[in-house]
Coordinates of C-alpha atoms in Angstrom, one line a residue:
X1 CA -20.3 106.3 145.6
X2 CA -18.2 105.0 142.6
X3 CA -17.0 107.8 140.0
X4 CA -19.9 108.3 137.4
X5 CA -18.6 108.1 134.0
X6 CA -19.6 110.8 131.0
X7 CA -23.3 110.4 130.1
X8 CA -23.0 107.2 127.8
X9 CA -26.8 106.5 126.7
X10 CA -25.4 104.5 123.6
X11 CA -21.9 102.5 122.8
X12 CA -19.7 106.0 122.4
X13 CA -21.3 109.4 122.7
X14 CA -24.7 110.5 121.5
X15 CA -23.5 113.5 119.7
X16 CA -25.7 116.4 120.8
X17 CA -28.3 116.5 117.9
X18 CA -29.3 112.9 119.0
X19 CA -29.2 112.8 122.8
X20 CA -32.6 113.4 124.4
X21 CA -33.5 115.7 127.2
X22 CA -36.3 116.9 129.4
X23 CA -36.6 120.9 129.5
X24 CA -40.2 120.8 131.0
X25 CA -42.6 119.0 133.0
X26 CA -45.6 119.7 134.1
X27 CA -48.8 117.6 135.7
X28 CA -52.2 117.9 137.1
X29 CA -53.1 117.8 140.9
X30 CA -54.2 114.0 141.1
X31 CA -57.8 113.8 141.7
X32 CA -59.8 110.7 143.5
X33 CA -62.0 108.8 140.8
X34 CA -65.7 110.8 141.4
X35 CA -63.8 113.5 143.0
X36 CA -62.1 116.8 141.7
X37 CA -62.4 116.4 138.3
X38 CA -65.4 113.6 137.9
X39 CA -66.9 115.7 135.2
X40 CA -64.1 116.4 132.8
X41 CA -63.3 114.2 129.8
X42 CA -59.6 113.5 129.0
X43 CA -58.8 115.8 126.7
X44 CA -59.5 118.6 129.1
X45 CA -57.4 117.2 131.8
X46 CA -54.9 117.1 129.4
X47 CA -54.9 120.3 127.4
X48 CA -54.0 122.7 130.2
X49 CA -50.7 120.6 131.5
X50 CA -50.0 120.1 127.5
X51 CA -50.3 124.4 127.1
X52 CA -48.3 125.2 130.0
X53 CA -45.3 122.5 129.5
X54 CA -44.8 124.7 126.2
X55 CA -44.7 127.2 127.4
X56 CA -42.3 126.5 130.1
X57 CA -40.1 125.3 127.7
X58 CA -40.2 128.2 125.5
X59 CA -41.5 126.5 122.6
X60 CA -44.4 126.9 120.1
X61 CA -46.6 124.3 119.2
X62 CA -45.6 124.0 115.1
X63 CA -42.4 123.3 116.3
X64 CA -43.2 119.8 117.8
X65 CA -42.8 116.1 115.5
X66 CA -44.9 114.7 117.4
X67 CA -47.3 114.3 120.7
X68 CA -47.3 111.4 122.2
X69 CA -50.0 110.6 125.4
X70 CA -50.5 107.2 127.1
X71 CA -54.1 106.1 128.3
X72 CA -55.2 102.9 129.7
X73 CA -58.9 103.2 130.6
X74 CA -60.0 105.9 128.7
X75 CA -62.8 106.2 125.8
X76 CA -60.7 104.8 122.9
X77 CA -60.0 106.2 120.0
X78 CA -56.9 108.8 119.3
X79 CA -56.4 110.8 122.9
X80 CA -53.4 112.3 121.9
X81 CA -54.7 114.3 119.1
X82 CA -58.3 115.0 120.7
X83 CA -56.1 116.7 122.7
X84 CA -53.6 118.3 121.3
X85 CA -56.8 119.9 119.1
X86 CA -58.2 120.5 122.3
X87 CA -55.3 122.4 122.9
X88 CA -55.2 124.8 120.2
X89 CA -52.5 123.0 118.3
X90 CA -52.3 123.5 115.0
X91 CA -53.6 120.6 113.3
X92 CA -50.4 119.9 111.1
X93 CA -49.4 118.5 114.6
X94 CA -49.4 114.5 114.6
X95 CA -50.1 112.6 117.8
X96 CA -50.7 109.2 118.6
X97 CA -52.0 107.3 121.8
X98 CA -50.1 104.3 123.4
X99 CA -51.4 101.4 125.5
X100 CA -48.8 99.8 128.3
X101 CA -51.4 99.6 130.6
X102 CA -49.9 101.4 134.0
X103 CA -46.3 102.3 132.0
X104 CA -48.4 103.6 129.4
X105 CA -47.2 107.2 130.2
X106 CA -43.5 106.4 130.7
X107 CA -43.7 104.4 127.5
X108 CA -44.6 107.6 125.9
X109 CA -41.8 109.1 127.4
X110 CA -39.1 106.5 126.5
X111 CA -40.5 106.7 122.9
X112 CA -40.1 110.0 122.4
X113 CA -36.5 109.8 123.8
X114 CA -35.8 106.8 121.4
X115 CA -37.5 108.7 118.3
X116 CA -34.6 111.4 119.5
X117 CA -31.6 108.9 119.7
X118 CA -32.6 107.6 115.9
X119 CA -32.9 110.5 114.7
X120 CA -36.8 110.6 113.5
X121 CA -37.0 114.0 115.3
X122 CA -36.2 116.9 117.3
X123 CA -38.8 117.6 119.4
X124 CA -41.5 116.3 121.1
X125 CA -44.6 116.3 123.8
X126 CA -44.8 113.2 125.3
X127 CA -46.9 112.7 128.7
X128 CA -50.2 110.5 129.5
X129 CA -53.8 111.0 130.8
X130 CA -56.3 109.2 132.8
X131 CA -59.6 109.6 133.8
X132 CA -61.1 106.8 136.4
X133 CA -63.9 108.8 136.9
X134 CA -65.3 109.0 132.9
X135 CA -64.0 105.5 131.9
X136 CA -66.8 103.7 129.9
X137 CA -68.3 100.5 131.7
X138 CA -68.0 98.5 128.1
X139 CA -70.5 95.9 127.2
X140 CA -69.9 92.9 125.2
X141 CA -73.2 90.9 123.3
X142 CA -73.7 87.7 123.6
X143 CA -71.3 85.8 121.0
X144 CA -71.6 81.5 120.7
X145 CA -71.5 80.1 123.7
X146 CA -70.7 83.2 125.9
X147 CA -73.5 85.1 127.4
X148 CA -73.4 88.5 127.5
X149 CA -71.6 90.4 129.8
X150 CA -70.2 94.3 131.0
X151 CA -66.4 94.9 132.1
X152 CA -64.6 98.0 133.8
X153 CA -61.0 96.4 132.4
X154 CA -59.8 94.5 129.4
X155 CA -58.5 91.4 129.6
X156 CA -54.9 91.1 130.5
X157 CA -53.9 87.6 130.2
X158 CA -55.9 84.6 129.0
X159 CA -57.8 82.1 131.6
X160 CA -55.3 79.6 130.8
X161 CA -52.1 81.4 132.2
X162 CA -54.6 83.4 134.7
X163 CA -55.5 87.3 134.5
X164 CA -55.8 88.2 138.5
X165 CA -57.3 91.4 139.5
X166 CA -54.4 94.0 140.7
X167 CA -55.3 93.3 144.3
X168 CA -55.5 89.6 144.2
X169 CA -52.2 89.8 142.5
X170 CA -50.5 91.8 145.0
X171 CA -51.9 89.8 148.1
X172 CA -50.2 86.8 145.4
X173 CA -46.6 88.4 146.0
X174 CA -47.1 89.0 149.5
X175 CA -47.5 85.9 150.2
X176 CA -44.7 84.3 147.7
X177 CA -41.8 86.7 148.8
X178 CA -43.1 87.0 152.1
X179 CA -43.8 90.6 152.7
X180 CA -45.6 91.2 155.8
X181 CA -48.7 93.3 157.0
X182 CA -46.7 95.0 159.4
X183 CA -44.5 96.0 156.2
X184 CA -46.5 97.1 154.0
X185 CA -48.5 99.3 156.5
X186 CA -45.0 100.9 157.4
X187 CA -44.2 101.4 154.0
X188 CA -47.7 103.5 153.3
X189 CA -47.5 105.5 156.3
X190 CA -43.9 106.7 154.9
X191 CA -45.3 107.5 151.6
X192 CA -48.4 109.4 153.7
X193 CA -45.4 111.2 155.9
X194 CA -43.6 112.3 152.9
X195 CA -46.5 113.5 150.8
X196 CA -47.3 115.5 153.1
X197 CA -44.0 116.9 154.2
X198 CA -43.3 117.4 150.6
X199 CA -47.1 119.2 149.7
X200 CA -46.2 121.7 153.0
X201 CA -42.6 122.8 151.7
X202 CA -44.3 123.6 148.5
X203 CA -42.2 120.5 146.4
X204 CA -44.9 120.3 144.1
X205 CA -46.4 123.7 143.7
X206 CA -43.9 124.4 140.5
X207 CA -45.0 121.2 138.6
X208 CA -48.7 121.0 139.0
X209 CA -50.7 123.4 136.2
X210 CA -53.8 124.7 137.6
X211 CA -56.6 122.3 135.6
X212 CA -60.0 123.3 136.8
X213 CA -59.1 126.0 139.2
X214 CA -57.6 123.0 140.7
X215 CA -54.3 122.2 142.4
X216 CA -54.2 120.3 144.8
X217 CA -53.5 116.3 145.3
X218 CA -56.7 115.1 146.8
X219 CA -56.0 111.8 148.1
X220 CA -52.8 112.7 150.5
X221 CA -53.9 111.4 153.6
X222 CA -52.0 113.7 156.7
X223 CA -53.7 112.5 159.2
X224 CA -53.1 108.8 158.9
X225 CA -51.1 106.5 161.2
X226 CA -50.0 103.1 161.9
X227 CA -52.8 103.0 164.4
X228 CA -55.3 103.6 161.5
X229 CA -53.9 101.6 159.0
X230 CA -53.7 98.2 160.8
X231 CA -57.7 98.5 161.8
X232 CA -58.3 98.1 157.8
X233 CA -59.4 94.7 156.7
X234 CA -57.6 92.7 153.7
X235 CA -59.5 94.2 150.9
X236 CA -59.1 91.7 148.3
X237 CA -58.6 87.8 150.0
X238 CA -59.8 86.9 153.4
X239 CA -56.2 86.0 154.7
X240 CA -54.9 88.7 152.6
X241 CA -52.4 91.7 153.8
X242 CA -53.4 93.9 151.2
X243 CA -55.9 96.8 152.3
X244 CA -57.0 100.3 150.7
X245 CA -54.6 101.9 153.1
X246 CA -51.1 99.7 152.0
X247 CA -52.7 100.6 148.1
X248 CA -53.0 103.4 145.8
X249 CA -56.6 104.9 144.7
X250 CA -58.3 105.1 141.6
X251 CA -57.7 108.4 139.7
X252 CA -57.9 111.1 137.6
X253 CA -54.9 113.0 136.5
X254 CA -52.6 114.1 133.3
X255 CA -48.6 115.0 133.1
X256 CA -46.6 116.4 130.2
X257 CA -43.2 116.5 129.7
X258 CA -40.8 118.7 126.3
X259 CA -38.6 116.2 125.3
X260 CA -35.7 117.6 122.6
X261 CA -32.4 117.7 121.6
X262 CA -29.3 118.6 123.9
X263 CA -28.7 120.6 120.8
X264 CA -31.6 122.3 120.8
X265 CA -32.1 123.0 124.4
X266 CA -28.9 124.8 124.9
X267 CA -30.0 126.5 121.4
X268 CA -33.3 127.7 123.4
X269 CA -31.2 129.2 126.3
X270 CA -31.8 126.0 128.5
X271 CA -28.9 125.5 130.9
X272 CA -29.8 122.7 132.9
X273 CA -31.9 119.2 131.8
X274 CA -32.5 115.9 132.4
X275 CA -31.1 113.6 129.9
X276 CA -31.9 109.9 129.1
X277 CA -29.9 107.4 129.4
X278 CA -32.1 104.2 128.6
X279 CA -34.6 102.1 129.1
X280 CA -36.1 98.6 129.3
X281 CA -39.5 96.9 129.3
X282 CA -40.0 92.9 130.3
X283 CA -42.5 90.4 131.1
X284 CA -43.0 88.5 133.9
X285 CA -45.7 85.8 134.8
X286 CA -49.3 87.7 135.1
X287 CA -50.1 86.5 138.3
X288 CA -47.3 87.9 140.0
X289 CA -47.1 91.4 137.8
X290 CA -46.0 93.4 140.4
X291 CA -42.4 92.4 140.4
X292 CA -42.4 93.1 136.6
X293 CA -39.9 95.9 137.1
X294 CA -37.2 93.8 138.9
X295 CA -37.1 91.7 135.1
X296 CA -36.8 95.1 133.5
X297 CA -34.0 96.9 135.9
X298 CA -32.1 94.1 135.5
X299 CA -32.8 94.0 131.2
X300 CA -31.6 97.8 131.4
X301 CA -28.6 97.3 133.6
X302 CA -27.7 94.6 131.7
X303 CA -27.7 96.8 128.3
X304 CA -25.8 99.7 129.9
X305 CA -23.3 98.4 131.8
X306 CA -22.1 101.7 133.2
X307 CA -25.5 101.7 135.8
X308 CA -25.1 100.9 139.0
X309 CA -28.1 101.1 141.3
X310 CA -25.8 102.1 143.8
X311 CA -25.2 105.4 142.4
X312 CA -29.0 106.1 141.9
X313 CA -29.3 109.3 144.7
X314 CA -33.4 109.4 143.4
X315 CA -36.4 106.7 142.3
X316 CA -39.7 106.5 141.8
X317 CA -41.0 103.5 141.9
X318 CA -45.1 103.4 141.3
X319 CA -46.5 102.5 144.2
X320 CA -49.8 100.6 143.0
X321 CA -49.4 98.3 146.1
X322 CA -46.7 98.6 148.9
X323 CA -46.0 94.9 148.6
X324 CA -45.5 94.8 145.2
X325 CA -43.1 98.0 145.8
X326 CA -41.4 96.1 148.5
X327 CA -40.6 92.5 146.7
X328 CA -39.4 93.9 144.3
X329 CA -37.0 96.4 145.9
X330 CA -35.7 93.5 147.8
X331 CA -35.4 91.2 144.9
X332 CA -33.3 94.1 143.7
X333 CA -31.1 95.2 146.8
X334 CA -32.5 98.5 146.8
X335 CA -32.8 100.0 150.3
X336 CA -36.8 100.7 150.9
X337 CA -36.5 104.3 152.0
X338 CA -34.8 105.7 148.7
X339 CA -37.5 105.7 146.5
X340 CA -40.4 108.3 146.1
X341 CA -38.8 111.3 148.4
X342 CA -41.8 113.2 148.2
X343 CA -44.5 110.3 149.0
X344 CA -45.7 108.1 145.6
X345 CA -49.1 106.8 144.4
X346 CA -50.3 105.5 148.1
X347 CA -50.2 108.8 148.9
X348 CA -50.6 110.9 145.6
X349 CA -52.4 108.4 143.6
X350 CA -52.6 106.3 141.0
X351 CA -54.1 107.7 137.1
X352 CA -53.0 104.8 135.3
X353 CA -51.8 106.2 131.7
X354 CA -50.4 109.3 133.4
X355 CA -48.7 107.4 136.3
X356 CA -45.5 106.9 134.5
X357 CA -45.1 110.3 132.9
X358 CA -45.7 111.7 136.6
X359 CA -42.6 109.9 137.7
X360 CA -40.5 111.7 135.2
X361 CA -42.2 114.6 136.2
X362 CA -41.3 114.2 140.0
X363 CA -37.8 113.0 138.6
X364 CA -37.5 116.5 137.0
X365 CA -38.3 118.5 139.6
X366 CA -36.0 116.9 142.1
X367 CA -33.0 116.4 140.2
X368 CA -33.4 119.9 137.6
X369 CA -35.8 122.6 139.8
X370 CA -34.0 121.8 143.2
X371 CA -30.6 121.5 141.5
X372 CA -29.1 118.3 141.9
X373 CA -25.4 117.6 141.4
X374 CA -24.5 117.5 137.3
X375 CA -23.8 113.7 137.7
X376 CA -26.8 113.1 139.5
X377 CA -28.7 109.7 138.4
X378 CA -32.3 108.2 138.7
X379 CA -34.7 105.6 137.8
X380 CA -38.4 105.5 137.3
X381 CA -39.7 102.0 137.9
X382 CA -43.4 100.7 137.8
X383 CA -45.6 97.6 137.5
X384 CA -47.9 97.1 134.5
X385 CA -51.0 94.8 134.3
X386 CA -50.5 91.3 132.1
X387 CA -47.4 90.9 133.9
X388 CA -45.2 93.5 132.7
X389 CA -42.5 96.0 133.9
X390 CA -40.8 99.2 132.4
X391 CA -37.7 100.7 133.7
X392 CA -35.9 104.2 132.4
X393 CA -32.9 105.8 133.4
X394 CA -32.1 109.6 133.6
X395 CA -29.1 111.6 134.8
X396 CA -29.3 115.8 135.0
X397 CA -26.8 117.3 133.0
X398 CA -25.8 121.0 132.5
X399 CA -26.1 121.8 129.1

């Protein structure tokens, strides 16, 4: 491995009032759409993980610029506040609800940090929330010429550039980067193997808040093997290699992370962090959306110049659909067996606005809780609906 410079988010330094860390994270268990937590409403999957990251951090509510939640699916209107109401949270608190689709939680993320590098702020909540099992089936009157009709998605792309459904899409880059069956099914069963492992050696017991009484991930499947998983039948295209056991779930779920000043944390006592070096987002063509994050790797490494993906020792990479994963990790020269060290969303599952804030959160705990080396690096990675892909960069630091 080459020598890792000094943390270099920006051209020269961030001095430490402007360079943004992660002193807590905290998420849900991940429930199965109709499962766990069928009957609670966002905000109350949310509230509890938002409570407890404070209070990991050490830090009050009125101290916070800002909360920031991703949602994709959920009821509309303002999440972010609902819940940080919801929460207790004084109501001089601001929050605001962003839409990426599946990077809809690592967006919020990467906005906080970038609120932090510019100076807007000091400190904030930033995280995301999803509930398949309470998104609204939306209806649309009849309009002109167009008859009326219900949905369980927006629209992603328009009919002339085509808007695929995930699956369709994924059995799409299968096919055009030649990913196999035999592949894919390998790829799950590792995530399956690793989940498991990970839940047994208590990997996750530190960053999962007890929501409901509940904390456990529902959908890890221990029992599964390659025997199993090549029975399935393509779920999406007759000649398709995509099944429900090579794809994530639908689910519910919510993660939270403190995001602050350097300056601050080391103010608060905080010793060790994780610290943000960048990040990128980039389109790709719709129909082939799952490789969206091979565009924005490459955007990021592009703008810092001092990442390497040879130096990454951790990544997690959304696993929406193992081949999607698997293209694009090729596409990049990344070695399939480095990311998601604890199993990803095959295995743990897939609440789309909280997705990417739960790969920070499984970033934190494997590079700050188990105490990785100071120059330590990572990536979170993940595919976004519309043909999209974000990309952010992180490196533990002592403080």
């Amino acid at each position: 491995m080459r020598k890792i410079p000094a943390l270099s988010p920006l051209p020269g330094d961030l001095p430490p009032d402007h360079q943004p860390v992660i002193i807590a994270a905290q998420r849900s268990a991940i429930g199965r759409a109709g499962g766990i937590f069928a009957s609670l409403d966002v905000e109350y999957l949310a509230a509890p993980v938002m409570q407890a990251v404070l209070a990991e951090a050490q830090i009050s509510p009125n101290q916070l610029d800002d909360v920031i939640l991703g949602n994709a699916a959920g009821p509309g209107g303002n999440v972010a506040r609902l819940s940080s109401l919801h929460a207790g949270f004084p109501p001089s608190i601001p929050g605001v609800t962003v839409d990426r689709q599946c990077g809809s939680g690592l967006e919020a993320v990467m906005m906080a940090c970038h609120l932090i590098m510019a100076g807007a702020g000091t400190t904030y909540l930033a995280g995301g929330v999803e509930s398949q099992s309470r998104a609204p089936l939306r209806s649309l009157p009849a309009s002109g010429t167009l008859p009326a009709h219900s949905y369980t998605r927006a629209r992603f792309s328009p009919d002339t550039i085509g808007d695929p459904e995930m699956g369709a899409a994924a059995d799409t880059v299968a096919k055009q980067f030649n990913i196999s069956r035999t592949r894919q099914d390998a790829f799950a069963l590792r995530s399956q193997h690793r989940a498991t492992e990970a839940r047994a050696a208590g990997r996750f017991t530190a960053e999962i808040t007890p929501v409901a009484g509940q904390t456990t991930d529902e959908c890890i499947r221990e029992t599964m093997t390659v025997a199993r998983l090549a029975r399935l039948r393509p779920a999406f295209s007759k000649d398709g290699t995509v099944t429900v056991g090579n794809a994530c779930p639908l689910n519910d779920g919510a993660a939270a992370l403190l995001i602050t000043t350097a300056a601050k944390a080391r103010s608060l006592g905080h010793t060790n962090a994780l610290a943000y070096i960048g990040g990128a987002a980039a389109g790709v063509d719709p129909n082939i959306l799952g490789i969206g994050p091979v565009a924005s790797t490459q955007k990021l490494l592009k703008h810092h110049t001092d990442l390497h993906l040879a130096d990454l020792t951790h990544l997690e990479f959304n696993e929406a659909f193992a081949a999607q994963v698997l293209a694009s990790l090729d596409a990049l020269g990344i070695d399939e067996t480095l990311p998601n060290q604890d199993g990803g969303a095959i295995a743990l599952g897939h609440p789309f606005g909280a997705s990417g804030a739960i790969l920070v959160v499984r970033l934190f705990t494997q590079l700050i809780r188990q105490n990785a080396p100071a120059d330590a690096r990572a990536m979170a990675m993940i595919g976004i609906g519309g043909g999209q892909g974000l990309t952010a960069a992180f490196q533990s630091t002592r403080l």
